[in-house]
XYZ file of C-alpha atoms in Angstrom:
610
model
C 0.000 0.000 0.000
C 2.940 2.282 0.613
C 4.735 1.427 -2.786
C 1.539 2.096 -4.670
C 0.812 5.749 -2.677
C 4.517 6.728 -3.052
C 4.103 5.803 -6.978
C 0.941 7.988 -7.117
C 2.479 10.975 -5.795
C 4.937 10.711 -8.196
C 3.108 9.712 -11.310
C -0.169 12.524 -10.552
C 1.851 15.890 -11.291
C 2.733 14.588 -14.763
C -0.698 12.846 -15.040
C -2.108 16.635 -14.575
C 0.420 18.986 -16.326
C -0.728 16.352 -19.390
C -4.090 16.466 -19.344
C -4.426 20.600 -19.030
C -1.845 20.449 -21.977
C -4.515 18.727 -23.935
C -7.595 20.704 -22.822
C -6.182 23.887 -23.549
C -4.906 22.809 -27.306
C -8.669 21.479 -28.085
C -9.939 24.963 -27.293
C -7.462 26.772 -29.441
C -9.067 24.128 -31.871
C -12.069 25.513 -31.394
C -13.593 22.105 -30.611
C -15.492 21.406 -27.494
C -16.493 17.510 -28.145
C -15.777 15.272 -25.007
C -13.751 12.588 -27.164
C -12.096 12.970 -30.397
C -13.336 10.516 -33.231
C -10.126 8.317 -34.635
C -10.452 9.292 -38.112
C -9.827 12.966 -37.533
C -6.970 11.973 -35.769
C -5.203 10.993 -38.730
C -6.865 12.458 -41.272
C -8.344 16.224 -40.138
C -6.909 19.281 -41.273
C -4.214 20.560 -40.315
C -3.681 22.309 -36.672
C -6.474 19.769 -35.644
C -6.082 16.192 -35.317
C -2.290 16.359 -36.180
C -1.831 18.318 -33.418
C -3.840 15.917 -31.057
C -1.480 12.880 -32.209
C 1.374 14.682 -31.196
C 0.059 15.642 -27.646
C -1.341 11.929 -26.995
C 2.270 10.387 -27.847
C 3.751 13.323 -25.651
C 1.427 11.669 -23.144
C 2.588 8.206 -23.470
C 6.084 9.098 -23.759
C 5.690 11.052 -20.569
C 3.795 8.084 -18.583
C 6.603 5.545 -20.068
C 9.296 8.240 -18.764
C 7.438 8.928 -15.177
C 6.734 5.203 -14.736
C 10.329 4.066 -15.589
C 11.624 6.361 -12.749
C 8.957 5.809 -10.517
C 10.654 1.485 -10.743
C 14.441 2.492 -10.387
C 13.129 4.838 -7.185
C 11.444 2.100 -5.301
C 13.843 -0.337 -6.335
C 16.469 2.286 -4.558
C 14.164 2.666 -1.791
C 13.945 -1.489 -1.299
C 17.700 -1.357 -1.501
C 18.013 0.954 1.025
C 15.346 -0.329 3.177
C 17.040 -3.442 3.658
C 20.257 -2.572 4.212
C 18.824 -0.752 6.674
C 17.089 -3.246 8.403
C 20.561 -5.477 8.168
C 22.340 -2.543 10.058
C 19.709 -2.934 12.484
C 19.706 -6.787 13.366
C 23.786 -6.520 13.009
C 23.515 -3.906 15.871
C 20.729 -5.920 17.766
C 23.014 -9.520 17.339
C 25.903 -7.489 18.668
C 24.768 -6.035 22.147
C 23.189 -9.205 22.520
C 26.621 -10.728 23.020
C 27.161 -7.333 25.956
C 26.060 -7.354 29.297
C 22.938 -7.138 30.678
C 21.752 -3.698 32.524
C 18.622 -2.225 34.598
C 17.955 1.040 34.265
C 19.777 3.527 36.647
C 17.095 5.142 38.440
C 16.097 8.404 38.398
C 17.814 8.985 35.130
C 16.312 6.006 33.382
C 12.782 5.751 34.359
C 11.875 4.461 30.871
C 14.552 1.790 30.218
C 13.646 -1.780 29.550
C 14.557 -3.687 32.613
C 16.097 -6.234 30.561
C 18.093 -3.988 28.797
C 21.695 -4.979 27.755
C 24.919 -2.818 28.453
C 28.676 -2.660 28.272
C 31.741 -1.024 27.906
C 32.235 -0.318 24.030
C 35.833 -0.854 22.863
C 37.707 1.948 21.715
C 40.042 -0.394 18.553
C 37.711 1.066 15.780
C 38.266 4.184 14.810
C 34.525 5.377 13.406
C 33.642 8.046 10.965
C 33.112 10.732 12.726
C 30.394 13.794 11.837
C 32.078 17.146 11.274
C 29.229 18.994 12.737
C 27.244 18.598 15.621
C 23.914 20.638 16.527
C 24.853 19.707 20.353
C 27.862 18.547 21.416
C 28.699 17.675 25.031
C 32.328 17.065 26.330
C 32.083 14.794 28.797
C 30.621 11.398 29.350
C 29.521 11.692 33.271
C 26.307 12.024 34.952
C 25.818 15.489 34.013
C 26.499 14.538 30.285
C 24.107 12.177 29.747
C 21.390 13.709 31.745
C 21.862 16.856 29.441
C 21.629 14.492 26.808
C 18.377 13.204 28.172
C 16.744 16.361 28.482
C 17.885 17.623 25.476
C 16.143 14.610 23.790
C 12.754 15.224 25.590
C 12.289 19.016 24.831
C 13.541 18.336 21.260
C 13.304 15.166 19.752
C 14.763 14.902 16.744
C 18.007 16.458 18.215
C 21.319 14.967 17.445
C 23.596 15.102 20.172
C 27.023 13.724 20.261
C 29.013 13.257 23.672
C 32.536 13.047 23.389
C 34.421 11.321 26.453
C 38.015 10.555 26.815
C 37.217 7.500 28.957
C 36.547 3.797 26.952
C 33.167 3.396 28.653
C 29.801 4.183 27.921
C 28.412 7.094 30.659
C 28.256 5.525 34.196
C 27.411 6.387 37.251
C 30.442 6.709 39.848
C 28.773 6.224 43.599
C 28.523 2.504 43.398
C 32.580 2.064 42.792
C 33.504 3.529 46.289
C 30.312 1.527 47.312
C 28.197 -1.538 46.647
C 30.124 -2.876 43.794
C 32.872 -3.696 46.727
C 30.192 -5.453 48.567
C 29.049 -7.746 45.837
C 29.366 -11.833 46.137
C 30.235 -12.095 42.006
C 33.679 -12.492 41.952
C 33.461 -11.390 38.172
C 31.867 -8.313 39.002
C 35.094 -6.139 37.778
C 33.884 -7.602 34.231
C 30.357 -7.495 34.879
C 29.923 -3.866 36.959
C 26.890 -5.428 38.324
C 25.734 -4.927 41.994
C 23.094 -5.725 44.642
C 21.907 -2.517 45.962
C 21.090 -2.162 50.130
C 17.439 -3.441 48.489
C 18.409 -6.634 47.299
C 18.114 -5.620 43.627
C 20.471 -6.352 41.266
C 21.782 -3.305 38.298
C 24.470 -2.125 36.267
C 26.536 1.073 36.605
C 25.562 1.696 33.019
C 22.721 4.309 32.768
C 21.740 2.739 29.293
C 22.740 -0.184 27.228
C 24.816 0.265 23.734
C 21.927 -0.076 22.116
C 20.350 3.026 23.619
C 22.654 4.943 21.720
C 23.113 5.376 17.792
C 26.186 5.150 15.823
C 28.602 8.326 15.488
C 28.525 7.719 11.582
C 25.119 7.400 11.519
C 24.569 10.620 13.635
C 24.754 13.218 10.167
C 21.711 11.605 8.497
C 19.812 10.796 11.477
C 16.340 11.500 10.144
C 14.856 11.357 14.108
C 18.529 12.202 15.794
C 19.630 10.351 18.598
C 22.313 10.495 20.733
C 26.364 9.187 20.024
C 29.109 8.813 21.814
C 32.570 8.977 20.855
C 35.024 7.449 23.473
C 38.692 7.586 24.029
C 38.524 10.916 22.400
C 39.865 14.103 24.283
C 38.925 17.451 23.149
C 42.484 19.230 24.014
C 41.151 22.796 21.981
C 38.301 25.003 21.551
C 37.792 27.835 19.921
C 34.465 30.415 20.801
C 33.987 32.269 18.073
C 34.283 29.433 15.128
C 32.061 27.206 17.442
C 34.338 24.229 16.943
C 36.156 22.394 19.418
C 39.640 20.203 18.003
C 40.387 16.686 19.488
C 43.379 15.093 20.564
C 44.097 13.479 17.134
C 43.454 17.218 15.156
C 40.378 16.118 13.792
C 37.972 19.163 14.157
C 34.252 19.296 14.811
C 31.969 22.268 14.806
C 28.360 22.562 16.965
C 25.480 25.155 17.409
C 25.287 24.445 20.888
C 28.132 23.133 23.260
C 28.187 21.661 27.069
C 31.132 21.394 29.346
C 30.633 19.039 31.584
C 34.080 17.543 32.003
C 34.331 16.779 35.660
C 37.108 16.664 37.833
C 40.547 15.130 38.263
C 41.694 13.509 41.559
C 44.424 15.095 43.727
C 47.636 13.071 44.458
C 49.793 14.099 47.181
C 53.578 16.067 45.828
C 55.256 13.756 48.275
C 54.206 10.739 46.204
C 54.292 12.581 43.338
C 58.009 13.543 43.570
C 58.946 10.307 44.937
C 59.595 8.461 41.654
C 58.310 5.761 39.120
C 58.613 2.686 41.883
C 56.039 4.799 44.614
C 53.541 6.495 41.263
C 53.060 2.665 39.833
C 51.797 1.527 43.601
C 49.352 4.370 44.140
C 46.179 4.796 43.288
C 44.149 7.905 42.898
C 40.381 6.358 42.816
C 37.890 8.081 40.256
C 37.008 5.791 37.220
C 35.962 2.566 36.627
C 39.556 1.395 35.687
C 40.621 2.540 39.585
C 38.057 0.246 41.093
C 39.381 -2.881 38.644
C 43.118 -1.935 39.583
C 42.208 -1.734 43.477
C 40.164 -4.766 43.401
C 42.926 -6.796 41.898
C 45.481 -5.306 44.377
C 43.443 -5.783 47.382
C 43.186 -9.384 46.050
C 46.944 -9.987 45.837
C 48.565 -7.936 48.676
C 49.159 -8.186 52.134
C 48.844 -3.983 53.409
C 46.624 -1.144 51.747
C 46.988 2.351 53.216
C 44.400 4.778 52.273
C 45.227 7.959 52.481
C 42.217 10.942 52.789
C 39.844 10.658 55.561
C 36.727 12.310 53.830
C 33.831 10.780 52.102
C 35.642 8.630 49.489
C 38.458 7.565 51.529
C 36.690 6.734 54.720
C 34.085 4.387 52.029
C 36.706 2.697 50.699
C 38.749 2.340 54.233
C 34.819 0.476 55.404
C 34.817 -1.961 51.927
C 37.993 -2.974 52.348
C 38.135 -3.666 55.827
C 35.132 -5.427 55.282
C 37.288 -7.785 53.090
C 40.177 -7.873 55.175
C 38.262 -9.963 57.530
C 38.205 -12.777 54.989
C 41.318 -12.338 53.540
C 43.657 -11.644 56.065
C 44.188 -7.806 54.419
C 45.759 -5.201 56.424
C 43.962 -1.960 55.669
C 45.417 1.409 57.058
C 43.534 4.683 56.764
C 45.525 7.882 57.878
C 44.424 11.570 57.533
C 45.828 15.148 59.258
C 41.772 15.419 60.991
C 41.571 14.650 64.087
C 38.564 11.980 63.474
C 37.002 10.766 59.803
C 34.910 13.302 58.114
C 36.042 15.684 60.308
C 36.378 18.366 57.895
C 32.262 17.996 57.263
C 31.057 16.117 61.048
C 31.137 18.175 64.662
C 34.101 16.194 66.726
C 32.042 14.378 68.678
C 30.559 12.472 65.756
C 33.553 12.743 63.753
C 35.131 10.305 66.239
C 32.038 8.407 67.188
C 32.028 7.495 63.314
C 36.022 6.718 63.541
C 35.308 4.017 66.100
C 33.160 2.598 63.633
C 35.611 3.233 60.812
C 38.003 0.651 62.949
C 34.883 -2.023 64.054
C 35.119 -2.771 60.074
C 38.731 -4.112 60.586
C 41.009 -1.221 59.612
C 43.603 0.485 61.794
C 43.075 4.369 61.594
C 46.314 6.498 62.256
C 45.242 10.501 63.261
C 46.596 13.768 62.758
C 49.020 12.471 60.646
C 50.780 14.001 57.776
C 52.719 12.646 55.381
C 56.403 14.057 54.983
C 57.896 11.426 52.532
C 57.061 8.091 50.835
C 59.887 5.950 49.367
C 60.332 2.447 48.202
C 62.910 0.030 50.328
C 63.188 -3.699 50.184
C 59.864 -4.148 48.142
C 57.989 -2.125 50.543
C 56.125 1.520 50.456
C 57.732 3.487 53.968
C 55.557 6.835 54.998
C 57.297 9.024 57.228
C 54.841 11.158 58.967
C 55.832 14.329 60.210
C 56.225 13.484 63.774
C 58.549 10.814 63.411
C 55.779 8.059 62.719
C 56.520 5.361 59.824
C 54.495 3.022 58.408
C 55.311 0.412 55.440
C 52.397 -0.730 53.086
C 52.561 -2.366 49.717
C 49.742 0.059 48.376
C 48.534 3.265 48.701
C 45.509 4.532 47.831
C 45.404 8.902 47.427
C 41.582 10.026 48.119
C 42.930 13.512 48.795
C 39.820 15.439 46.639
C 38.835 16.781 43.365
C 40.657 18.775 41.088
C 37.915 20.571 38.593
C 39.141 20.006 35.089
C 39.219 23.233 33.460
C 41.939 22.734 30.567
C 40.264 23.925 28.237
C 40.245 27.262 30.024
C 42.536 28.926 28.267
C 41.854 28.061 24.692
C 37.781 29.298 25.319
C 38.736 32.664 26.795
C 36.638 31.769 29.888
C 36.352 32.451 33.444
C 37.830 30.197 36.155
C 36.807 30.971 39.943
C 39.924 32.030 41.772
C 38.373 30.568 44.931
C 36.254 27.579 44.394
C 37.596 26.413 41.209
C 35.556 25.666 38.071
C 33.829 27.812 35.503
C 32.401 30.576 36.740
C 29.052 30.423 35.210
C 25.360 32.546 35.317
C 22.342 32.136 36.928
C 21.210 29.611 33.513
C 24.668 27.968 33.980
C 26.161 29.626 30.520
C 29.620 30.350 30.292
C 28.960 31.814 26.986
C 25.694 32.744 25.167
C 26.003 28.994 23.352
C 28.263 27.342 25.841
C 27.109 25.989 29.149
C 28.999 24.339 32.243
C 27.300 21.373 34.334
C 28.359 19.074 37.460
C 31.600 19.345 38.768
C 32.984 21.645 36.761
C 30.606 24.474 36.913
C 31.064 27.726 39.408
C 27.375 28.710 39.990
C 26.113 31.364 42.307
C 23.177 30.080 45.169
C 20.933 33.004 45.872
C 20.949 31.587 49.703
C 24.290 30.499 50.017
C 26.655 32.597 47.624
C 28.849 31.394 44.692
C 29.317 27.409 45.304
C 30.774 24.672 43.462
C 29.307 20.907 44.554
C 30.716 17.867 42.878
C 27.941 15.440 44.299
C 25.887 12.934 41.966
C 22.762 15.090 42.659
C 24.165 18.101 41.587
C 25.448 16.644 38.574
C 22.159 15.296 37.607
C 20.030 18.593 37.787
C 22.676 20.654 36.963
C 22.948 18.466 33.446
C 19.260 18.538 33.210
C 18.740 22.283 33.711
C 21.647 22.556 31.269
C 20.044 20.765 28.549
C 16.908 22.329 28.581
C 18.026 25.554 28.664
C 19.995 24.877 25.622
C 16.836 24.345 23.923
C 16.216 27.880 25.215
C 14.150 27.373 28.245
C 16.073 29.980 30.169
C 15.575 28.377 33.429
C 17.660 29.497 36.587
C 19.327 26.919 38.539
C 17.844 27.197 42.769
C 18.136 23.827 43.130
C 19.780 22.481 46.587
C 21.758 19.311 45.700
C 21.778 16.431 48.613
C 24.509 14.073 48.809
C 25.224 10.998 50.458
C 27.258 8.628 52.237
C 27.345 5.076 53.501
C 29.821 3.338 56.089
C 28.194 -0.189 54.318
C 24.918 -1.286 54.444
C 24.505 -0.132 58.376
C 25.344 3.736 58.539
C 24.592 6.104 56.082
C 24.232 9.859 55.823
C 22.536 12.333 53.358
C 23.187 16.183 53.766
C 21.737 19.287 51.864
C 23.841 23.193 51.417
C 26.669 23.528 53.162
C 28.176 21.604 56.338
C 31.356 22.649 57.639
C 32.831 21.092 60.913
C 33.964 24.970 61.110
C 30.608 26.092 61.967
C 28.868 26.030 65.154
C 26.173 23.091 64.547
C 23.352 21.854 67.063
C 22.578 17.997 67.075
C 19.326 15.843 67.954
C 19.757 13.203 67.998
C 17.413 9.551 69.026
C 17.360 6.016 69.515
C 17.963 4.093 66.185
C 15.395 1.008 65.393
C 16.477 -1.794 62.943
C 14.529 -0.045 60.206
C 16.803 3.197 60.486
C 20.473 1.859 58.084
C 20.787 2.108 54.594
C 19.536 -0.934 53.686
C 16.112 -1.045 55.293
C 15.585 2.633 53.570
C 16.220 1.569 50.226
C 14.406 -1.508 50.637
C 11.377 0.963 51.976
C 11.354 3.133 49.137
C 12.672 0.642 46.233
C 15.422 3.196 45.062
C 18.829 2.480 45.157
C 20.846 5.742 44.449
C 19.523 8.197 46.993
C 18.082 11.133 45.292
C 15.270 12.521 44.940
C 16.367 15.219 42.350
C 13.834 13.563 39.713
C 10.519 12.998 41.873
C 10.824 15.876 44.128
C 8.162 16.376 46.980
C 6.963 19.545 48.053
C 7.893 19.713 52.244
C 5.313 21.754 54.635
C 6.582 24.645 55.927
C 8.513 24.368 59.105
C 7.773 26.971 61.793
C 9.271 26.423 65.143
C 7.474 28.014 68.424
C 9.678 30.435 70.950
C 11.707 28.875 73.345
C 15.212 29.049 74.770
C 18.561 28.065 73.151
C 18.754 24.176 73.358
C 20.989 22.165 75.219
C 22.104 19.525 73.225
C 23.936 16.426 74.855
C 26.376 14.311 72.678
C 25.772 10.918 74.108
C 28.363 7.897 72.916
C 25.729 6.505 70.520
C 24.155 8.199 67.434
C 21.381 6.212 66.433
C 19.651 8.767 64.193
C 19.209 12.117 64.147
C 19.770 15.662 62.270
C 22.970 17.873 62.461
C 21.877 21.527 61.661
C 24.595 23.775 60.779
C 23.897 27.270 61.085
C 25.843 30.563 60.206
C 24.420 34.225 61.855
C 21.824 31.916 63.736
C 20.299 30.511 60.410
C 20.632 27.054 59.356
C 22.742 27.042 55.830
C 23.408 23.204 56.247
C 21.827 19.841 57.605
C 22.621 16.595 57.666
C 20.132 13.156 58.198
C 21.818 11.113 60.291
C 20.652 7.230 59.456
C 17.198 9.037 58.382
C 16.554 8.731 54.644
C 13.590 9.770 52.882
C 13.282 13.108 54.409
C 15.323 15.616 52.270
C 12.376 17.677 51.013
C 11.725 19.259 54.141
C 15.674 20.058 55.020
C 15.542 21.545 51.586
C 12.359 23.787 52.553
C 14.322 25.298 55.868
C 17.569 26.205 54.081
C 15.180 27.554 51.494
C 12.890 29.892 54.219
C 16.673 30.942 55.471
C 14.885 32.227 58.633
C 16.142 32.002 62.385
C 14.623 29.508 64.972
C 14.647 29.998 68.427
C 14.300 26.515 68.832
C 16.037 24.002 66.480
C 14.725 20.241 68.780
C 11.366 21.580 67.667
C 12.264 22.085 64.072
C 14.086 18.339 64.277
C 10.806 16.894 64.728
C 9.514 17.390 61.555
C 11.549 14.684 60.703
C 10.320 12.282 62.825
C 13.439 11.081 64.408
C 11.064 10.090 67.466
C 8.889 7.874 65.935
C 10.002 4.097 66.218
């Protein structure tokens, strides 16, 4: 039925233009009859019937002529068509072969849940477009959820993401977390994990198939989105709107996002210390870190983890865990006095070290590193007051450097203070150039000019970022949570900013066996705690008069909330083992208003109830 309608459109045009030919000749004629007779065909006078056997074999020649095409075009089209549909089942048959993937939560709601994913390999070198109506360098979170929006608000968008990293985009929690409490002993090569729930996913936030072809990108006729990895964009220039990769092959775009993350810190002492110390530390970030530490912590005796904030004091808790089993010897060291102490008040700073060392791993304070050096097949730290410790491995989770090299070559603005680039209220950089996630300076209207390299930030950041490149002009206001587990037992989300430097009033209650990780995420079904893409809307949280509390720090800490407040309002909070509650610490840092009393603002969270 197709064939025969696309012949008709073709054939009808000429089928017309002849017929109004013929009409208009029989009136110069100065005949009116509906038909001709044959014999004045041939034999009429001339100007009449002469004339008419010339326009009917202009007729036929022009049917033969239209017909004849109309064959060789759907012949073409049947051609095509099936090569197309071979393309198709050769792409199908191949990430049937990959692994298999769930979607990732709040940034694949619409995902099979038998969908297939894997690392791509980066041998081939494809054909790659020259042009690209949105390009996005980077292949993080905030990448692909740019890419996601984009892709809702305009659908026949082609966006290609260009990523200097092998894999597919992934999410990065899980390696400082479950993946290192998973039973598959292949799950290096799988990147599957049980969450706290009990359900099983893949790091992958969509399988290959998700995802078109980078040579097929150009002619596209619904877009899609492409990613090009092991590709580093080391150039970019503003006013030609093209950026210039690593191997001088140049591709222009109408729109552009930055969203290139950050770069983990490494200590100068290990650094400077030479090729023998570099090739036996490990600064943790992608997924190749977690396969390298996984394999070491598999065929060593010591591991000394250096950093006692969020990453290092996760991994210090996973591989303690294992050192149980294996016999491991797990150090953690940091200049704080207690872990997390640059972000938890002392007393639960150390409260949480205690735990820190329950897991199985000896935790060295206030210490800071002087020199590291290799002797008799060992790693020796001196510390600065006199301490020394050998180790085979160390492991630097020292922070996040945010990767602005490309800085220079844009003409843009880094923030002298916080890093990053400095970026407006709609997260532009330039009037066609945006920044998102860890990379992006933005300015809080309640807090000041921030920069937050947390998962949730990195998702709404990316997603405000797309749309407004499809010019929805939307300001960012949005107050990223982040989170943080000890293992399956004690976790903590937090919202604006917390500072151990600030003065901070606890409440704090007894914890039941529903108040860890796991029973939360097993509660609500979720797995990566945010809420950035089902947000609630909290009731507003007025506190009656009363005097200053009195908070006492007892030697357990169940559950409770951690408000941190600067000029008597609360700019920070943090859930202690209570999950599920963020839209209402959003609402108070949002109000910005003093209370006179902050136990009755704690129960709004229903830290009371068993």
């Amino acid at each position: 039925m197709l064939t025969c309608r696309a012949l008709w459109k073709k054939l009808a045009p000429l089928a017309r233009a002849s017929s109004t030919v013929c009409r208009q000749n029989v009136r110069r004629a100065g005949r009116t009859p509906l038909c001709v007779p044959v014999a004045h065909m041939s034999t009429g006078p001339v100007g009449g019937g002469g004339d008419n056997l010339k326009y009917a074999l202009l007729v036929g020649a022009a049917f033969v002529g239209g017909l004849t095409y109309a064959v060789i075009t759907v012949k073409g089209d049947q051609e095509r068509h099936r090569e197309r549909m071979a393309a198709i089942a050769s792409r199908k048959q191949k990430s049937a072969s990959q692994i298999h993937t769930e979607p990732l939560g709040e940034l694949s709601p619409a995902a099979a849940p038998d969908a297939e994913a894997a690392a791509p390999t980066a041998d081939s070198k494809p054909s790659l477009p020259s042009h690209a109506p949105y390009l996005l360098i980077g292949g993080g979170t905030a990448s692909f959820a740019a890419a996601r929006s984009i892709r809702a608000r305009d659908p026949g968008a082609k966006v290609l993401i260009i990523t200097d990293e092998p894999d597919l985009p992934y999410m990065r929690p899980p390696l400082s977390k479950e993946l290192w409490f998973s039973d598959d002993p292949s799950v290096t090569e799988t990147l599957r994990f049980k969450q706290w729930n009990g359900k099983e996913r893949s790091i992958y936030f969509q399988p290959p198939s998700f995802y078109i072809d980078t040579e097929e990108l150009r002619s596209a006729e619904n877009g899609g989105v492409a990613v090009l990895t092991g590709r580093k964009v080391v150039h970019m220039d503003v006013r030609g709107n093209k950026v210039k990769l690593d191997d001088d092959m140049e591709i222009s775009y109408d729109k552009c996002l930055i969203a290139t993350g950050g770069v983990p810190r490494n200590l100068q002492v290990i650094e400077r210390a030479g090729e023998e110390v570099m090739k036996r530390t490990t600064v943790f970030r992608k997924i190749d870190d977690f396969k390298s530490l996984d394999k070491v912590s598999r065929n060593t005796q010591s591991i000394t983890i250096i950093g006692g904030g969020f990453l290092g004091s996760e991994l210090a808790c996973a591989l303690g865990r294992r050192s149980t089993e294996s016999g491991l010897e797990v150090i953690q060291m940091f200049p704080e006095k207690g872990n997390m102490g640059k972000v938890l008040p002392e007393y639960l700073s150390n409260w949480t070290t205690e735990k820190v060392k329950k897991e199985g791993v000896k935790v060295i304070r206030e210490a800071v590193v002087k020199s590291v050096s290799y002797k008799d097949d060992k790693l020796e730290i001196k510390l600065k007051d006199g301490r020394v410790v050998r180790t085979d491995h160390i492991v630097a989770a020292v922070g996040l450097e945010p990767n602005v090299d490309l800085a220079k070559s844009a003409g843009l603005e880094v923030d002298s203070d916080f890093g990053g680039y400095r970026v407006n209220a709609e997260l532009q950089a330039r009037s066609n150039i945006w920044v998102a996630g860890d990379a992006a300076c933005f300015y809080d209207i309640r807090l000041g000019r921030r920069r937050v390299e947390h998962h949730d930030h990195a998702v709404v950041s990316g997603r405000l970022a797309g749309e407004n490149m499809t010019g929805a002009n939307k300001p960012y206001w949005h107050q990223s949570m982040f989170w943080s587990d000890l293992g399956p037992d004690v976790g903590y989300e937090a919202i604006g900013i917390v500072d151990s430097s600030l003065p901070t009033v606890g409440v704090f209650a007894k914890a039941t066996a529903k108040d860890t990780p796991k029973a939360a995420t097993e509660e609500s079904g979720t797995g990566i705690r945010s809420e950035s893409e089902t947000e609630e809307t909290a009731t507003s949280a007025v506190a009656p008069a009363a005097p200053a509390p009195v908070v006492e720090h007892r030697d357990e800490y169940g559950k409770g909330v951690i408000f941190y407040l600067r000029e008597k309002v609360v700019v920070g909070i943090i859930l202690w083992n209570v999950f599920n509650r963020m839209p209402i610490a959003r609402k108070i840092i949002k109000d910005g208003e003093e209370h006179a009393d902050l136990n009755e603002v704690a129960k709004l969270f229903n830290i009371h109830e068993d």
